[in-house]
Each structure stands twice: as C-alpha cells, then as structure tokens.
C-alpha cells in the first residue's frame, strides 16, 4: 500500500508569526509545485491537491501551475488525487442559485486538473447546511423529510458533475462526512461512484452512530480512497468527535492493523491519504510499519 498526504498544510501556506504584509506576499508568491516536491521528498505518494486553495490562491490551479505539476508528476513518478472545493460549497442545498454556483466551483476544479489524470476526485456531496439540519433538534419525522430534500439536491449535483465533466463515475469518490451513511451509500449506488472512507469522520460519529467496522463493511465494495486519521470512537464515548478527529494514528481508537488488514483482504487497490501535518503523518507511518 502507498500512503500519501494532503497539500493543505497551513504551516507551509502561511508561516506562523508572519506579519499581515508578509503573509499576503507569501500567498501571492506561493508555488504549489514546490510544496508537492517537499511532501514527496518525505516518501509520500500520492499527493492530494486541495481544491480549497483556489479561494485564497487562485493562481495555484491556473494553467502555469498545472503545467508545473504535470512536469513534476513525470519527474518524480508520483500520482495525484484532488479534494474538490468544500469551503462555501453547498452541493446539496435546495436553494438552486447557491447550488448552481457550488457546482460551477466543483466542475471548474475538475476541468482545471483533468490533464493531471488524478486517481480520484474527492467530493463532499453534502454541505455544511445539510449537516446543520442533520443535527438540528427537531422531530425525527421532520428530520427525515428535510434530509430527503438535501439528498435529492445532492443527487442532482452528482448527476450534473458527471455529465458536465465526462469523468468516469468511479473516479468520483463521495466522502463519509456529517450526514447519514445510508444516504451516502444510496447516492454512490445510484450513480456508481466510489467512496472516500474517512476513518476519523466515521469514528467521530459524523455518519451516524454506526459501529466503525459495520460502516467499513457497508462501504468496502466501493472504497477507492481513504482519508486516514484517528479519533476517539463515538460508540465508546457517546460524544460526537468535534475537534477530536485528524489526530495521528495511535491517539484515538482506530485499530490500524485490523483496518489495513481488512483492506488488504479485500484486495484494496486504491489510494490512502493522511489528513495530517507532515510531522503527524511521519509519526503515523511509523505506527503503520509497526502495527
């Protein structure tokens, strides 16, 4: 198995202690290919390109930057995945103008990076608004009705993304986020997408109070991509893990050996990505080698 890392490394993007003027200069001069080279030098492969960089650093996904990333891919023999934009993006909102704008941001990112032939495009099919309603203190019958409204909008969005980009449906990996797992599974099954199994999100209880291993078995036939990080298990603490996920391996309840062995037994051939800092990911790699 190959283990990659995300480019959303805040310390590399904006060094701590920088003055506002220096921070702005850093943002304007930031070279994504240099960061990718640095991450690859630690042995990480593939590298997950964070689409949210486009919000503050639009030049990072402009043609000159994409060309440099393509050259680097060949030079280093690395692969890429792309985490599609999620900040401000609402693919499941029933408010059509907002959803259309969100889709434009997602589709533009796919078009911008298609020449890199990413192994996967990771999508949060439900936005922050859907998660808010999911956790709202309302009667179960009302919640079920409202969640179906968000589900219908997410269906329309996935259908549009696939139609307008022409990417293979299995290249689109819908992520286990803060929305009921059964809805995500229904979405993936209907459009034959892959699933990005986020270990920390599932442990945290974001996909519902489902046992981690039960969730893994339900998703396993479609998992093409893994976001790997630790978290205390909701099934043990009975508390949603807000702020407790994205921990290095060994800091939560993930049985790393059991998890990787199950993937291996299922002939998993996808990508695994640490959603951690470089230091945390290197420490986690040590845990992987010694499980």
PDB file of C-alpha atoms in Angstrom, residues 5-193:
ATOM      1  CA  UNK A   5      -0.568  13.287   2.211  1.00  0.00           C
ATOM      2  CA  UNK A   6      -2.664  16.393   1.648  1.00  0.00           C
ATOM      3  CA  UNK A   7      -1.288  19.710   0.438  1.00  0.00           C
ATOM      4  CA  UNK A   8      -3.486  21.637   2.896  1.00  0.00           C
ATOM      5  CA  UNK A   9      -0.538  22.197   5.227  1.00  0.00           C
ATOM      6  CA  UNK A  10      -1.296  25.515   6.908  1.00  0.00           C
ATOM      7  CA  UNK A  11       2.238  25.985   8.172  1.00  0.00           C
ATOM      8  CA  UNK A  12       3.567  25.789   4.624  1.00  0.00           C
ATOM      9  CA  UNK A  13       0.861  28.019   3.233  1.00  0.00           C
ATOM     10  CA  UNK A  14       1.180  30.832   5.787  1.00  0.00           C
ATOM     11  CA  UNK A  15       4.221  30.592   8.108  1.00  0.00           C
ATOM     12  CA  UNK A  16       3.429  31.295  11.739  1.00  0.00           C
ATOM     13  CA  UNK A  17       4.493  34.691  13.022  1.00  0.00           C
ATOM     14  CA  UNK A  18       4.330  36.364   9.627  1.00  0.00           C
ATOM     15  CA  UNK A  19       3.134  39.953   9.566  1.00  0.00           C
ATOM     16  CA  UNK A  20      -0.028  40.673   7.547  1.00  0.00           C
ATOM     17  CA  UNK A  21       2.125  42.202   4.812  1.00  0.00           C
ATOM     18  CA  UNK A  22       4.486  39.224   4.679  1.00  0.00           C
ATOM     19  CA  UNK A  23       1.571  36.805   4.796  1.00  0.00           C
ATOM     20  CA  UNK A  24      -0.011  38.468   1.777  1.00  0.00           C
ATOM     21  CA  UNK A  25       3.299  38.330  -0.086  1.00  0.00           C
ATOM     22  CA  UNK A  26       3.634  34.640   0.785  1.00  0.00           C
ATOM     23  CA  UNK A  27       0.153  33.950  -0.554  1.00  0.00           C
ATOM     24  CA  UNK A  28       0.837  35.816  -3.793  1.00  0.00           C
ATOM     25  CA  UNK A  29       4.140  34.009  -4.383  1.00  0.00           C
ATOM     26  CA  UNK A  30       3.091  30.551  -3.185  1.00  0.00           C
ATOM     27  CA  UNK A  31       4.217  27.786  -5.555  1.00  0.00           C
ATOM     28  CA  UNK A  32       2.134  24.628  -5.220  1.00  0.00           C
ATOM     29  CA  UNK A  33       4.645  22.510  -7.137  1.00  0.00           C
ATOM     30  CA  UNK A  34       7.366  23.397  -4.604  1.00  0.00           C
ATOM     31  CA  UNK A  35       5.153  22.186  -1.771  1.00  0.00           C
ATOM     32  CA  UNK A  36       4.382  18.983  -3.672  1.00  0.00           C
ATOM     33  CA  UNK A  37       8.103  18.366  -4.205  1.00  0.00           C
ATOM     34  CA  UNK A  38       8.742  18.881  -0.489  1.00  0.00           C
ATOM     35  CA  UNK A  39       5.960  16.475   0.509  1.00  0.00           C
ATOM     36  CA  UNK A  40       7.128  13.851  -1.984  1.00  0.00           C
ATOM     37  CA  UNK A  41      10.677  14.097  -0.580  1.00  0.00           C
ATOM     38  CA  UNK A  42       9.359  12.521   2.630  1.00  0.00           C
ATOM     39  CA  UNK A  43       8.201   9.498   0.652  1.00  0.00           C
ATOM     40  CA  UNK A  44       4.530  10.393   0.430  1.00  0.00           C
ATOM     41  CA  UNK A  45       2.742   9.299  -2.730  1.00  0.00           C
ATOM     42  CA  UNK A  46       0.159  10.192  -3.934  1.00  0.00           C
ATOM     43  CA  UNK A  47      -0.280  13.861  -3.108  1.00  0.00           C
ATOM     44  CA  UNK A  48      -3.781  15.215  -2.550  1.00  0.00           C
ATOM     45  CA  UNK A  49      -4.265  18.638  -4.135  1.00  0.00           C
ATOM     46  CA  UNK A  50      -6.589  20.744  -2.006  1.00  0.00           C
ATOM     47  CA  UNK A  51      -9.154  22.487  -4.163  1.00  0.00           C
ATOM     48  CA  UNK A  52      -9.919  24.982  -1.411  1.00  0.00           C
ATOM     49  CA  UNK A  53      -6.618  26.706  -2.154  1.00  0.00           C
ATOM     50  CA  UNK A  54      -8.397  28.321  -5.079  1.00  0.00           C
ATOM     51  CA  UNK A  55     -10.353  30.502  -2.652  1.00  0.00           C
ATOM     52  CA  UNK A  56      -7.306  32.471  -1.494  1.00  0.00           C
ATOM     53  CA  UNK A  57      -4.682  31.400  -4.040  1.00  0.00           C
ATOM     54  CA  UNK A  58      -6.464  31.130  -7.393  1.00  0.00           C
ATOM     55  CA  UNK A  59      -3.139  31.046  -9.233  1.00  0.00           C
ATOM     56  CA  UNK A  60      -2.402  27.587  -7.769  1.00  0.00           C
ATOM     57  CA  UNK A  61      -4.820  25.992 -10.239  1.00  0.00           C
ATOM     58  CA  UNK A  62      -4.189  28.300 -13.186  1.00  0.00           C
ATOM     59  CA  UNK A  63      -2.634  26.711 -16.314  1.00  0.00           C
ATOM     60  CA  UNK A  64       1.003  27.644 -15.497  1.00  0.00           C
ATOM     61  CA  UNK A  65       0.754  25.972 -12.099  1.00  0.00           C
ATOM     62  CA  UNK A  66      -0.992  22.902 -13.529  1.00  0.00           C
ATOM     63  CA  UNK A  67       1.745  22.593 -16.162  1.00  0.00           C
ATOM     64  CA  UNK A  68       4.415  22.613 -13.436  1.00  0.00           C
ATOM     65  CA  UNK A  69       2.510  19.946 -11.505  1.00  0.00           C
ATOM     66  CA  UNK A  70       2.314  17.814 -14.635  1.00  0.00           C
ATOM     67  CA  UNK A  71       6.074  18.074 -15.202  1.00  0.00           C
ATOM     68  CA  UNK A  72       6.704  17.214 -11.552  1.00  0.00           C
ATOM     69  CA  UNK A  73       4.431  14.172 -11.770  1.00  0.00           C
ATOM     70  CA  UNK A  74       6.556  12.730 -14.551  1.00  0.00           C
ATOM     71  CA  UNK A  75       9.854  13.709 -12.945  1.00  0.00           C
ATOM     72  CA  UNK A  76       9.092  12.176  -9.532  1.00  0.00           C
ATOM     73  CA  UNK A  77       6.797   9.365 -10.626  1.00  0.00           C
ATOM     74  CA  UNK A  78       4.045  10.477  -8.275  1.00  0.00           C
ATOM     75  CA  UNK A  79       0.288  10.420  -8.551  1.00  0.00           C
ATOM     76  CA  UNK A  80      -2.294  12.995  -7.562  1.00  0.00           C
ATOM     77  CA  UNK A  81      -5.745  12.994  -6.100  1.00  0.00           C
ATOM     78  CA  UNK A  82      -7.892  16.120  -5.920  1.00  0.00           C
ATOM     79  CA  UNK A  83     -10.036  17.120  -2.978  1.00  0.00           C
ATOM     80  CA  UNK A  84     -12.728  19.190  -4.644  1.00  0.00           C
ATOM     81  CA  UNK A  85     -13.621  22.539  -3.027  1.00  0.00           C
ATOM     82  CA  UNK A  86     -15.778  22.386   0.081  1.00  0.00           C
ATOM     83  CA  UNK A  87     -15.393  25.799   1.731  1.00  0.00           C
ATOM     84  CA  UNK A  88     -18.531  27.835   0.870  1.00  0.00           C
ATOM     85  CA  UNK A  89     -19.693  24.985  -1.375  1.00  0.00           C
ATOM     86  CA  UNK A  90     -23.220  23.600  -0.923  1.00  0.00           C
ATOM     87  CA  UNK A  91     -23.892  20.797  -3.453  1.00  0.00           C
ATOM     88  CA  UNK A  92     -26.942  19.632  -1.504  1.00  0.00           C
ATOM     89  CA  UNK A  93     -28.720  22.905  -0.799  1.00  0.00           C
ATOM     90  CA  UNK A  94     -32.282  23.127  -2.111  1.00  0.00           C
ATOM     91  CA  UNK A  95     -31.606  26.807  -2.888  1.00  0.00           C
ATOM     92  CA  UNK A  96     -30.955  26.403  -6.607  1.00  0.00           C
ATOM     93  CA  UNK A  97     -28.830  29.524  -7.320  1.00  0.00           C
ATOM     94  CA  UNK A  98     -26.453  28.620  -4.487  1.00  0.00           C
ATOM     95  CA  UNK A  99     -26.225  25.018  -5.625  1.00  0.00           C
ATOM     96  CA  UNK A 100     -25.520  26.101  -9.201  1.00  0.00           C
ATOM     97  CA  UNK A 101     -22.668  28.324  -8.040  1.00  0.00           C
ATOM     98  CA  UNK A 102     -21.294  25.494  -5.932  1.00  0.00           C
ATOM     99  CA  UNK A 103     -21.408  23.157  -8.899  1.00  0.00           C
ATOM    100  CA  UNK A 104     -19.548  25.691 -11.002  1.00  0.00           C
ATOM    101  CA  UNK A 105     -16.718  25.755  -8.453  1.00  0.00           C
ATOM    102  CA  UNK A 106     -16.520  21.944  -8.364  1.00  0.00           C
ATOM    103  CA  UNK A 107     -16.748  21.453 -12.121  1.00  0.00           C
ATOM    104  CA  UNK A 108     -14.189  24.187 -12.823  1.00  0.00           C
ATOM    105  CA  UNK A 109     -11.754  22.432 -10.479  1.00  0.00           C
ATOM    106  CA  UNK A 110     -12.199  19.118 -12.295  1.00  0.00           C
ATOM    107  CA  UNK A 111     -11.657  20.769 -15.662  1.00  0.00           C
ATOM    108  CA  UNK A 112      -8.570  22.603 -14.354  1.00  0.00           C
ATOM    109  CA  UNK A 113      -6.904  19.396 -13.120  1.00  0.00           C
ATOM    110  CA  UNK A 114      -8.027  16.793 -15.677  1.00  0.00           C
ATOM    111  CA  UNK A 115      -4.711  16.923 -17.532  1.00  0.00           C
ATOM    112  CA  UNK A 116      -3.032  15.618 -14.353  1.00  0.00           C
ATOM    113  CA  UNK A 117      -5.133  12.434 -14.554  1.00  0.00           C
ATOM    114  CA  UNK A 118      -5.873  12.295 -10.815  1.00  0.00           C
ATOM    115  CA  UNK A 119      -6.532   8.864  -9.322  1.00  0.00           C
ATOM    116  CA  UNK A 120      -9.616  10.240  -7.565  1.00  0.00           C
ATOM    117  CA  UNK A 121     -11.720  13.355  -7.175  1.00  0.00           C
ATOM    118  CA  UNK A 122     -12.987  13.558  -3.599  1.00  0.00           C
ATOM    119  CA  UNK A 123     -16.376  15.220  -3.151  1.00  0.00           C
ATOM    120  CA  UNK A 124     -18.307  16.293  -0.080  1.00  0.00           C
ATOM    121  CA  UNK A 125     -21.759  15.721  -1.574  1.00  0.00           C
ATOM    122  CA  UNK A 126     -23.481  17.335   1.402  1.00  0.00           C
ATOM    123  CA  UNK A 127     -22.565  20.820   2.561  1.00  0.00           C
ATOM    124  CA  UNK A 128     -22.435  22.446   5.972  1.00  0.00           C
ATOM    125  CA  UNK A 129     -26.115  23.379   5.790  1.00  0.00           C
ATOM    126  CA  UNK A 130     -27.141  19.749   5.360  1.00  0.00           C
ATOM    127  CA  UNK A 131     -25.022  18.793   8.376  1.00  0.00           C
ATOM    128  CA  UNK A 132     -26.632  21.566  10.414  1.00  0.00           C
ATOM    129  CA  UNK A 133     -30.130  20.295   9.682  1.00  0.00           C
ATOM    130  CA  UNK A 134     -28.997  16.722  10.331  1.00  0.00           C
ATOM    131  CA  UNK A 135     -28.048  17.681  13.911  1.00  0.00           C
ATOM    132  CA  UNK A 136     -30.958  20.061  14.491  1.00  0.00           C
ATOM    133  CA  UNK A 137     -33.192  19.341  17.476  1.00  0.00           C
ATOM    134  CA  UNK A 138     -36.387  18.603  15.534  1.00  0.00           C
ATOM    135  CA  UNK A 139     -38.805  15.655  15.451  1.00  0.00           C
ATOM    136  CA  UNK A 140     -37.462  12.593  13.666  1.00  0.00           C
ATOM    137  CA  UNK A 141     -40.249  12.734  11.094  1.00  0.00           C
ATOM    138  CA  UNK A 142     -39.355  16.307  10.175  1.00  0.00           C
ATOM    139  CA  UNK A 143     -35.676  15.442  10.038  1.00  0.00           C
ATOM    140  CA  UNK A 144     -36.298  12.544   7.675  1.00  0.00           C
ATOM    141  CA  UNK A 145     -38.299  14.774   5.351  1.00  0.00           C
ATOM    142  CA  UNK A 146     -35.701  17.556   5.354  1.00  0.00           C
ATOM    143  CA  UNK A 147     -32.781  15.179   4.833  1.00  0.00           C
ATOM    144  CA  UNK A 148     -34.521  13.739   1.797  1.00  0.00           C
ATOM    145  CA  UNK A 149     -34.728  17.250   0.342  1.00  0.00           C
ATOM    146  CA  UNK A 150     -30.951  17.584   0.736  1.00  0.00           C
ATOM    147  CA  UNK A 151     -30.485  14.096  -0.682  1.00  0.00           C
ATOM    148  CA  UNK A 152     -32.469  14.989  -3.806  1.00  0.00           C
ATOM    149  CA  UNK A 153     -30.337  18.097  -4.332  1.00  0.00           C
ATOM    150  CA  UNK A 154     -27.138  16.066  -3.861  1.00  0.00           C
ATOM    151  CA  UNK A 155     -28.411  13.598  -6.468  1.00  0.00           C
ATOM    152  CA  UNK A 156     -28.911  16.403  -8.958  1.00  0.00           C
ATOM    153  CA  UNK A 157     -25.412  17.715  -8.237  1.00  0.00           C
ATOM    154  CA  UNK A 158     -23.633  14.387  -8.700  1.00  0.00           C
ATOM    155  CA  UNK A 159     -25.573  13.782 -11.912  1.00  0.00           C
ATOM    156  CA  UNK A 160     -24.571  17.215 -13.225  1.00  0.00           C
ATOM    157  CA  UNK A 161     -20.911  16.830 -12.231  1.00  0.00           C
ATOM    158  CA  UNK A 162     -20.605  13.534 -14.082  1.00  0.00           C
ATOM    159  CA  UNK A 163     -22.474  14.803 -17.140  1.00  0.00           C
ATOM    160  CA  UNK A 164     -20.560  18.076 -17.499  1.00  0.00           C
ATOM    161  CA  UNK A 165     -17.061  16.726 -16.837  1.00  0.00           C
ATOM    162  CA  UNK A 166     -17.271  13.337 -18.531  1.00  0.00           C
ATOM    163  CA  UNK A 167     -15.115  11.722 -15.856  1.00  0.00           C
ATOM    164  CA  UNK A 168     -15.658   8.038 -15.105  1.00  0.00           C
ATOM    165  CA  UNK A 169     -18.148   7.702 -12.269  1.00  0.00           C
ATOM    166  CA  UNK A 170     -15.729   5.594 -10.232  1.00  0.00           C
ATOM    167  CA  UNK A 171     -13.186   8.450 -10.290  1.00  0.00           C
ATOM    168  CA  UNK A 172     -15.601  10.491  -8.212  1.00  0.00           C
ATOM    169  CA  UNK A 173     -15.261   9.456  -4.560  1.00  0.00           C
ATOM    170  CA  UNK A 174     -18.037  10.708  -2.293  1.00  0.00           C
ATOM    171  CA  UNK A 175     -16.759  11.122   1.248  1.00  0.00           C
ATOM    172  CA  UNK A 176     -18.170   9.901   4.543  1.00  0.00           C
ATOM    173  CA  UNK A 177     -18.969  13.233   6.182  1.00  0.00           C
ATOM    174  CA  UNK A 178     -21.563  14.575   8.610  1.00  0.00           C
ATOM    175  CA  UNK A 179     -24.665  13.075   7.056  1.00  0.00           C
ATOM    176  CA  UNK A 180     -26.293   9.641   7.498  1.00  0.00           C
ATOM    177  CA  UNK A 181     -24.260   6.843   5.952  1.00  0.00           C
ATOM    178  CA  UNK A 182     -27.303   5.235   4.370  1.00  0.00           C
ATOM    179  CA  UNK A 183     -27.886   8.353   2.276  1.00  0.00           C
ATOM    180  CA  UNK A 184     -24.266   8.387   1.094  1.00  0.00           C
ATOM    181  CA  UNK A 185     -24.464   4.706   0.170  1.00  0.00           C
ATOM    182  CA  UNK A 186     -27.680   5.298  -1.768  1.00  0.00           C
ATOM    183  CA  UNK A 187     -26.020   8.141  -3.664  1.00  0.00           C
ATOM    184  CA  UNK A 188     -22.951   6.062  -4.515  1.00  0.00           C
ATOM    185  CA  UNK A 189     -25.050   3.097  -5.605  1.00  0.00           C
ATOM    186  CA  UNK A 190     -27.358   5.161  -7.805  1.00  0.00           C
ATOM    187  CA  UNK A 191     -24.551   6.866  -9.739  1.00  0.00           C
ATOM    188  CA  UNK A 192     -21.945   4.097  -9.428  1.00  0.00           C
ATOM    189  CA  UNK A 193     -19.413   6.371  -7.743  1.00  0.00           C
TER     190      UNK A 193
END
